Short mmCIF file of N, CA and C in Angstrom, two decimals:
data_model
loop_
_atom_site.label_atom_id
_atom_site.label_comp_id
_atom_site.label_asym_id
_atom_site.label_seq_id
_atom_site.Cartn_x
_atom_site.Cartn_y
_atom_site.Cartn_z
N TRP J 1 -9.24 -12.61 4.89
CA TRP J 1 -7.97 -12.36 4.22
C TRP J 1 -8.12 -12.31 2.70
N TRP J 2 -9.06 -13.04 2.18
CA TRP J 2 -9.20 -13.14 0.73
C TRP J 2 -9.61 -11.82 0.08
N TRP J 3 -10.67 -11.22 0.60
CA TRP J 3 -11.19 -10.01 -0.04
C TRP J 3 -10.23 -8.84 0.06
N PRO J 4 -9.63 -8.57 1.22
CA PRO J 4 -8.62 -7.50 1.25
C PRO J 4 -7.45 -7.76 0.31
N SER J 5 -7.10 -9.05 0.13
CA SER J 5 -6.02 -9.38 -0.80
C SER J 5 -6.39 -9.01 -2.23
N LEU J 6 -7.64 -9.21 -2.58
CA LEU J 6 -8.08 -8.86 -3.93
C LEU J 6 -8.24 -7.35 -4.09
N MET J 7 -8.60 -6.68 -3.00
CA MET J 7 -8.77 -5.22 -3.05
C MET J 7 -7.44 -4.49 -3.18
N MET J 8 -6.36 -5.13 -2.72
CA MET J 8 -5.07 -4.41 -2.68
C MET J 8 -4.57 -4.02 -4.08
N PHE J 9 -5.15 -4.59 -5.11
CA PHE J 9 -4.74 -4.23 -6.47
C PHE J 9 -5.44 -2.96 -6.96
N GLY J 10 -6.31 -2.42 -6.13
CA GLY J 10 -6.99 -1.19 -6.48
C GLY J 10 -8.34 -1.45 -7.11
N PRO J 11 -9.07 -0.39 -7.38
CA PRO J 11 -10.42 -0.53 -7.91
C PRO J 11 -10.43 -1.19 -9.28
N SER J 12 -11.59 -1.67 -9.63
CA SER J 12 -11.78 -2.27 -10.95
C SER J 12 -11.37 -1.28 -12.03
N ASP J 13 -10.92 -1.79 -13.14
CA ASP J 13 -10.45 -0.91 -14.23
C ASP J 13 -11.52 0.11 -14.63
N ASN J 14 -12.78 -0.29 -14.57
CA ASN J 14 -13.87 0.63 -14.93
C ASN J 14 -13.96 1.81 -13.96
N ASP J 15 -13.51 1.61 -12.72
CA ASP J 15 -13.61 2.65 -11.69
C ASP J 15 -12.26 3.27 -11.35
N SER J 16 -11.22 2.89 -12.05
CA SER J 16 -9.89 3.41 -11.76
C SER J 16 -9.62 4.64 -12.62
N LYS J 17 -9.42 5.77 -11.95
CA LYS J 17 -9.23 7.04 -12.67
C LYS J 17 -7.91 7.09 -13.42
N HIS J 18 -6.91 6.38 -12.94
CA HIS J 18 -5.56 6.57 -13.45
C HIS J 18 -5.02 5.42 -14.30
N THR J 19 -5.75 4.32 -14.38
CA THR J 19 -5.22 3.15 -15.09
C THR J 19 -4.89 3.45 -16.55
N ALA J 20 -5.81 4.06 -17.26
CA ALA J 20 -5.58 4.30 -18.70
C ALA J 20 -4.34 5.16 -18.91
N GLN J 21 -4.21 6.24 -18.14
CA GLN J 21 -3.06 7.12 -18.28
C GLN J 21 -1.77 6.41 -17.88
N SER J 22 -1.83 5.63 -16.80
CA SER J 22 -0.63 4.91 -16.35
C SER J 22 -0.19 3.87 -17.37
N MET J 23 -1.15 3.26 -18.04
CA MET J 23 -0.82 2.29 -19.09
C MET J 23 -0.23 3.02 -20.29
N GLN J 24 -0.80 4.15 -20.66
CA GLN J 24 -0.31 4.92 -21.80
C GLN J 24 1.12 5.39 -21.55
N TRP J 25 1.40 5.85 -20.35
CA TRP J 25 2.74 6.32 -20.00
C TRP J 25 3.69 5.18 -19.67
N LYS J 26 3.17 3.95 -19.69
CA LYS J 26 3.94 2.74 -19.40
C LYS J 26 4.47 2.71 -17.96
N ILE J 27 3.74 3.39 -17.07
CA ILE J 27 4.04 3.30 -15.65
C ILE J 27 3.60 1.93 -15.15
N LYS J 28 2.45 1.49 -15.69
CA LYS J 28 1.93 0.18 -15.35
C LYS J 28 1.96 -0.67 -16.61
N ARG J 29 2.33 -1.93 -16.44
CA ARG J 29 2.34 -2.83 -17.59
C ARG J 29 1.07 -3.66 -17.66
N LYS J 30 0.38 -3.77 -16.51
CA LYS J 30 -0.87 -4.52 -16.45
C LYS J 30 -1.88 -3.70 -15.65
N THR J 31 -3.15 -3.87 -15.99
CA THR J 31 -4.21 -3.14 -15.29
C THR J 31 -4.47 -3.78 -13.93
N ASN J 32 -5.24 -3.08 -13.10
CA ASN J 32 -5.62 -3.61 -11.79
C ASN J 32 -6.31 -4.96 -11.94
N ASP J 33 -7.25 -5.05 -12.88
CA ASP J 33 -8.00 -6.29 -13.07
C ASP J 33 -7.09 -7.42 -13.57
N GLU J 34 -6.16 -7.09 -14.45
CA GLU J 34 -5.22 -8.12 -14.94
C GLU J 34 -4.33 -8.61 -13.81
N LEU J 35 -3.84 -7.70 -12.99
CA LEU J 35 -2.99 -8.09 -11.86
C LEU J 35 -3.78 -8.92 -10.85
N ARG J 36 -5.02 -8.52 -10.59
CA ARG J 36 -5.87 -9.26 -9.65
C ARG J 36 -6.10 -10.68 -10.17
N GLN J 37 -6.41 -10.79 -11.47
CA GLN J 37 -6.66 -12.11 -12.06
C GLN J 37 -5.41 -12.98 -11.99
N GLN J 38 -4.27 -12.39 -12.27
CA GLN J 38 -3.01 -13.13 -12.19
C GLN J 38 -2.77 -13.62 -10.76
N PHE J 39 -3.04 -12.76 -9.77
CA PHE J 39 -2.89 -13.14 -8.37
C PHE J 39 -3.79 -14.33 -8.03
N VAL J 40 -5.05 -14.26 -8.44
CA VAL J 40 -5.99 -15.35 -8.16
C VAL J 40 -5.52 -16.64 -8.83
N ASP J 41 -5.12 -16.55 -10.09
CA ASP J 41 -4.70 -17.74 -10.84
C ASP J 41 -3.48 -18.41 -10.23
N VAL J 42 -2.61 -17.64 -9.60
CA VAL J 42 -1.40 -18.19 -8.98
C VAL J 42 -1.68 -18.64 -7.55
N THR J 43 -2.50 -17.89 -6.83
CA THR J 43 -2.71 -18.15 -5.41
C THR J 43 -3.61 -19.34 -5.14
N VAL J 44 -4.67 -19.50 -5.91
CA VAL J 44 -5.64 -20.57 -5.64
C VAL J 44 -4.99 -21.95 -5.69
N PRO J 45 -4.19 -22.30 -6.71
CA PRO J 45 -3.55 -23.61 -6.69
C PRO J 45 -2.61 -23.79 -5.49
N GLN J 46 -1.93 -22.73 -5.09
CA GLN J 46 -1.06 -22.82 -3.92
C GLN J 46 -1.89 -23.07 -2.66
N ALA J 47 -3.00 -22.37 -2.52
CA ALA J 47 -3.88 -22.57 -1.37
C ALA J 47 -4.42 -24.00 -1.35
N GLU J 48 -4.84 -24.48 -2.51
CA GLU J 48 -5.34 -25.86 -2.59
C GLU J 48 -4.26 -26.86 -2.21
N PHE J 49 -3.05 -26.66 -2.68
CA PHE J 49 -1.94 -27.54 -2.36
C PHE J 49 -1.69 -27.58 -0.85
N LEU J 50 -1.83 -26.43 -0.20
CA LEU J 50 -1.60 -26.33 1.24
C LEU J 50 -2.82 -26.74 2.06
N GLY J 51 -3.92 -27.04 1.39
CA GLY J 51 -5.13 -27.44 2.10
C GLY J 51 -5.91 -26.27 2.67
N ILE J 52 -5.67 -25.08 2.16
CA ILE J 52 -6.37 -23.88 2.63
C ILE J 52 -7.61 -23.67 1.77
N THR J 53 -8.73 -23.47 2.43
CA THR J 53 -9.97 -23.19 1.71
C THR J 53 -10.09 -21.69 1.51
N VAL J 54 -10.18 -21.28 0.28
CA VAL J 54 -10.34 -19.86 -0.04
C VAL J 54 -11.80 -19.50 0.23
N PRO J 55 -12.05 -18.48 1.06
CA PRO J 55 -13.42 -18.15 1.46
C PRO J 55 -14.20 -17.36 0.40
N ASP J 56 -14.41 -18.01 -0.73
CA ASP J 56 -15.15 -17.39 -1.83
C ASP J 56 -16.01 -18.47 -2.47
N PRO J 57 -17.32 -18.48 -2.17
CA PRO J 57 -18.19 -19.53 -2.71
C PRO J 57 -18.30 -19.51 -4.24
N ASP J 58 -17.97 -18.39 -4.86
CA ASP J 58 -18.07 -18.28 -6.32
C ASP J 58 -16.77 -18.65 -7.03
N LEU J 59 -15.76 -19.00 -6.27
CA LEU J 59 -14.45 -19.31 -6.86
C LEU J 59 -14.50 -20.65 -7.59
N LYS J 60 -14.17 -20.62 -8.87
CA LYS J 60 -14.12 -21.88 -9.64
C LYS J 60 -13.29 -21.67 -10.89
N TRP J 61 -12.71 -22.75 -11.38
CA TRP J 61 -11.92 -22.71 -12.59
C TRP J 61 -12.84 -22.57 -13.79
N ASN J 62 -12.54 -21.65 -14.68
CA ASN J 62 -13.32 -21.44 -15.89
C ASN J 62 -12.48 -21.97 -17.05
N GLU J 63 -12.83 -23.16 -17.48
CA GLU J 63 -12.08 -23.84 -18.54
C GLU J 63 -12.03 -23.01 -19.82
N GLU J 64 -13.14 -22.38 -20.14
CA GLU J 64 -13.25 -21.61 -21.37
C GLU J 64 -12.28 -20.42 -21.38
N ARG J 65 -12.20 -19.72 -20.25
CA ARG J 65 -11.31 -18.54 -20.16
C ARG J 65 -9.88 -18.92 -19.79
N GLY J 66 -9.70 -20.09 -19.18
CA GLY J 66 -8.37 -20.47 -18.71
C GLY J 66 -7.95 -19.70 -17.47
N HIS J 67 -8.93 -19.24 -16.71
CA HIS J 67 -8.69 -18.47 -15.49
C HIS J 67 -9.73 -18.87 -14.44
N TYR J 68 -9.44 -18.51 -13.20
CA TYR J 68 -10.42 -18.69 -12.14
C TYR J 68 -11.43 -17.55 -12.18
N ASP J 69 -12.69 -17.90 -11.99
CA ASP J 69 -13.73 -16.90 -11.75
C ASP J 69 -13.81 -16.74 -10.24
N PHE J 70 -14.08 -15.53 -9.78
CA PHE J 70 -14.21 -15.30 -8.34
C PHE J 70 -15.37 -14.36 -8.08
N GLY J 71 -15.77 -14.29 -6.83
CA GLY J 71 -16.94 -13.51 -6.44
C GLY J 71 -16.75 -12.01 -6.60
N GLU J 72 -17.85 -11.32 -6.44
CA GLU J 72 -17.88 -9.86 -6.56
C GLU J 72 -17.22 -9.24 -5.33
N ILE J 73 -16.34 -8.30 -5.56
CA ILE J 73 -15.65 -7.60 -4.48
C ILE J 73 -16.55 -6.49 -3.96
N ASN J 74 -16.59 -6.34 -2.64
CA ASN J 74 -17.38 -5.27 -2.01
C ASN J 74 -16.56 -3.99 -2.03
N TRP J 75 -16.75 -3.22 -3.09
CA TRP J 75 -15.95 -1.99 -3.25
C TRP J 75 -16.35 -0.91 -2.26
N ASP J 76 -17.56 -0.99 -1.70
CA ASP J 76 -17.94 -0.03 -0.65
C ASP J 76 -17.00 -0.17 0.54
N GLU J 77 -16.68 -1.41 0.90
CA GLU J 77 -15.74 -1.66 2.00
C GLU J 77 -14.36 -1.09 1.66
N PHE J 78 -13.93 -1.30 0.44
CA PHE J 78 -12.63 -0.78 -0.01
C PHE J 78 -12.58 0.74 0.14
N TRP J 79 -13.62 1.43 -0.35
CA TRP J 79 -13.62 2.89 -0.32
C TRP J 79 -13.72 3.42 1.11
N GLU J 80 -14.38 2.70 2.00
CA GLU J 80 -14.42 3.10 3.41
C GLU J 80 -13.02 3.04 4.01
N VAL J 81 -12.27 2.02 3.68
CA VAL J 81 -10.89 1.90 4.18
C VAL J 81 -10.04 3.03 3.61
N VAL J 82 -10.19 3.31 2.32
CA VAL J 82 -9.44 4.38 1.68
C VAL J 82 -9.74 5.72 2.35
N LYS J 83 -10.99 5.92 2.75
CA LYS J 83 -11.40 7.18 3.40
C LYS J 83 -10.93 7.27 4.85
N GLY J 84 -10.30 6.20 5.36
CA GLY J 84 -9.83 6.22 6.74
C GLY J 84 -10.78 5.61 7.73
N ASN J 85 -11.77 4.88 7.25
CA ASN J 85 -12.75 4.26 8.14
C ASN J 85 -12.56 2.75 8.24
N GLY J 86 -11.35 2.28 8.00
CA GLY J 86 -11.08 0.85 8.04
C GLY J 86 -11.01 0.31 9.45
N PRO J 87 -11.02 -1.02 9.58
CA PRO J 87 -11.04 -1.64 10.91
C PRO J 87 -9.79 -1.36 11.74
N CYS J 88 -8.67 -1.07 11.12
CA CYS J 88 -7.42 -0.85 11.86
C CYS J 88 -6.96 0.60 11.81
N ASN J 89 -7.76 1.48 11.26
CA ASN J 89 -7.32 2.85 11.07
C ASN J 89 -7.00 3.55 12.39
N GLU J 90 -7.84 3.38 13.38
CA GLU J 90 -7.61 4.04 14.67
C GLU J 90 -6.31 3.54 15.30
N GLN J 91 -6.08 2.23 15.22
CA GLN J 91 -4.83 1.67 15.76
C GLN J 91 -3.62 2.20 14.99
N ARG J 92 -3.74 2.27 13.67
CA ARG J 92 -2.63 2.76 12.85
C ARG J 92 -2.31 4.21 13.19
N LEU J 93 -3.34 5.04 13.30
CA LEU J 93 -3.12 6.44 13.64
C LEU J 93 -2.52 6.60 15.03
N HIS J 94 -3.02 5.81 15.98
CA HIS J 94 -2.48 5.86 17.34
C HIS J 94 -0.99 5.50 17.34
N ALA J 95 -0.63 4.44 16.61
CA ALA J 95 0.77 4.02 16.53
C ALA J 95 1.62 5.10 15.87
N ARG J 96 1.09 5.75 14.85
CA ARG J 96 1.83 6.81 14.15
C ARG J 96 2.07 8.01 15.06
N ILE J 97 1.04 8.42 15.79
CA ILE J 97 1.16 9.55 16.72
C ILE J 97 2.14 9.21 17.83
N LYS J 98 2.03 8.00 18.36
CA LYS J 98 2.93 7.57 19.44
C LYS J 98 4.39 7.57 18.96
N ALA J 99 4.62 7.04 17.77
CA ALA J 99 5.98 7.01 17.22
C ALA J 99 6.51 8.43 17.03
N HIS J 100 5.66 9.32 16.57
CA HIS J 100 6.08 10.72 16.38
C HIS J 100 6.43 11.35 17.72
N GLU J 101 5.58 11.15 18.71
CA GLU J 101 5.83 11.73 20.03
C GLU J 101 7.09 11.15 20.66
N GLU J 102 7.25 9.84 20.59
CA GLU J 102 8.41 9.19 21.21
C GLU J 102 9.70 9.45 20.45
N GLY J 103 9.58 9.88 19.21
CA GLY J 103 10.77 10.20 18.42
C GLY J 103 11.18 11.65 18.48
N ALA J 104 10.47 12.44 19.29
CA ALA J 104 10.77 13.87 19.38
C ALA J 104 12.21 14.11 19.83
N TRP J 105 12.70 13.29 20.74
CA TRP J 105 14.07 13.50 21.25
C TRP J 105 15.10 13.34 20.14
N VAL J 106 14.83 12.45 19.19
CA VAL J 106 15.77 12.25 18.09
C VAL J 106 15.79 13.49 17.20
N ARG J 107 14.60 14.00 16.88
CA ARG J 107 14.53 15.21 16.06
C ARG J 107 15.18 16.39 16.77
N GLU J 108 14.94 16.51 18.07
CA GLU J 108 15.54 17.61 18.84
C GLU J 108 17.06 17.49 18.87
N ALA J 109 17.57 16.27 19.06
CA ALA J 109 19.02 16.06 19.08
C ALA J 109 19.63 16.39 17.72
N ALA J 110 18.96 16.00 16.65
CA ALA J 110 19.47 16.29 15.30
C ALA J 110 19.49 17.79 15.05
N MET J 111 18.47 18.48 15.49
CA MET J 111 18.42 19.94 15.32
C MET J 111 19.52 20.61 16.14
N ALA J 112 19.74 20.13 17.36
CA ALA J 112 20.80 20.71 18.21
C ALA J 112 22.16 20.48 17.58
N TYR J 113 22.38 19.30 17.03
CA TYR J 113 23.65 18.99 16.38
C TYR J 113 23.85 19.88 15.15
N ALA J 114 22.79 20.05 14.35
CA ALA J 114 22.88 20.90 13.17
C ALA J 114 23.18 22.35 13.57
N GLU J 115 22.56 22.82 14.63
CA GLU J 115 22.81 24.18 15.11
C GLU J 115 24.25 24.32 15.60
N LYS J 116 24.74 23.31 16.30
CA LYS J 116 26.12 23.32 16.79
C LYS J 116 27.10 23.39 15.62
N ARG J 117 26.85 22.62 14.57
CA ARG J 117 27.73 22.63 13.39
C ARG J 117 27.66 23.98 12.67
N ARG J 118 26.45 24.55 12.59
CA ARG J 118 26.28 25.85 11.95
C ARG J 118 27.09 26.92 12.68
N LYS J 119 26.99 26.93 14.01
CA LYS J 119 27.73 27.93 14.80
C LYS J 119 29.23 27.72 14.68
N ARG J 120 29.66 26.47 14.67
CA ARG J 120 31.09 26.17 14.53
C ARG J 120 31.61 26.68 13.19
N LYS J 121 30.82 26.48 12.14
CA LYS J 121 31.20 26.94 10.80
C LYS J 121 31.26 28.47 10.77
N GLU J 122 30.29 29.13 11.40
CA GLU J 122 30.30 30.60 11.45
C GLU J 122 31.55 31.11 12.15
N ARG J 123 31.92 30.48 13.27
CA ARG J 123 33.12 30.90 14.00
C ARG J 123 34.37 30.70 13.15
N LYS J 124 34.40 29.59 12.43
CA LYS J 124 35.56 29.29 11.58
C LYS J 124 35.69 30.33 10.46
N VAL J 125 34.57 30.67 9.83
CA VAL J 125 34.57 31.68 8.77
C VAL J 125 34.98 33.04 9.35
N ALA J 126 34.44 33.38 10.51
CA ALA J 126 34.76 34.67 11.15
C ALA J 126 36.25 34.73 11.49
N ALA J 127 36.82 33.63 11.93
CA ALA J 127 38.25 33.59 12.29
C ALA J 127 39.11 33.76 11.04
N GLN J 128 38.67 33.22 9.91
CA GLN J 128 39.44 33.33 8.67
C GLN J 128 39.39 34.75 8.13
N VAL J 129 38.29 35.44 8.33
CA VAL J 129 38.12 36.81 7.85
C VAL J 129 38.95 37.77 8.70
N ALA J 130 39.04 37.49 9.99
CA ALA J 130 39.74 38.41 10.90
C ALA J 130 41.23 38.37 10.78
#
């Protein structure tokens, strides 16, 4: 759970194509690395309070920086997930296809209703013209 949580903030600032532009345009107020560090700094004390051991042997408080240091993130794993090769990708795609197939009746009903309204409007316009 720990590593995917750290990955969810996106690639390191050095590898993020859009961070600089997003910061310049003020779309983002903090970089991926700043957000990740903030998450770690807030989450670790909560985990410790709850008695949860964070699975990162390199995790430790850095008095000098005033932040937690944490281990190196496996970005190869992150990019595999982004490419669609993640551990749950097949399940996610199966669920998406199933939902689409099982929702066909709703789309068909909506289209039939729209067609019915269109024809009714055409008849009404034709009656007004005649």
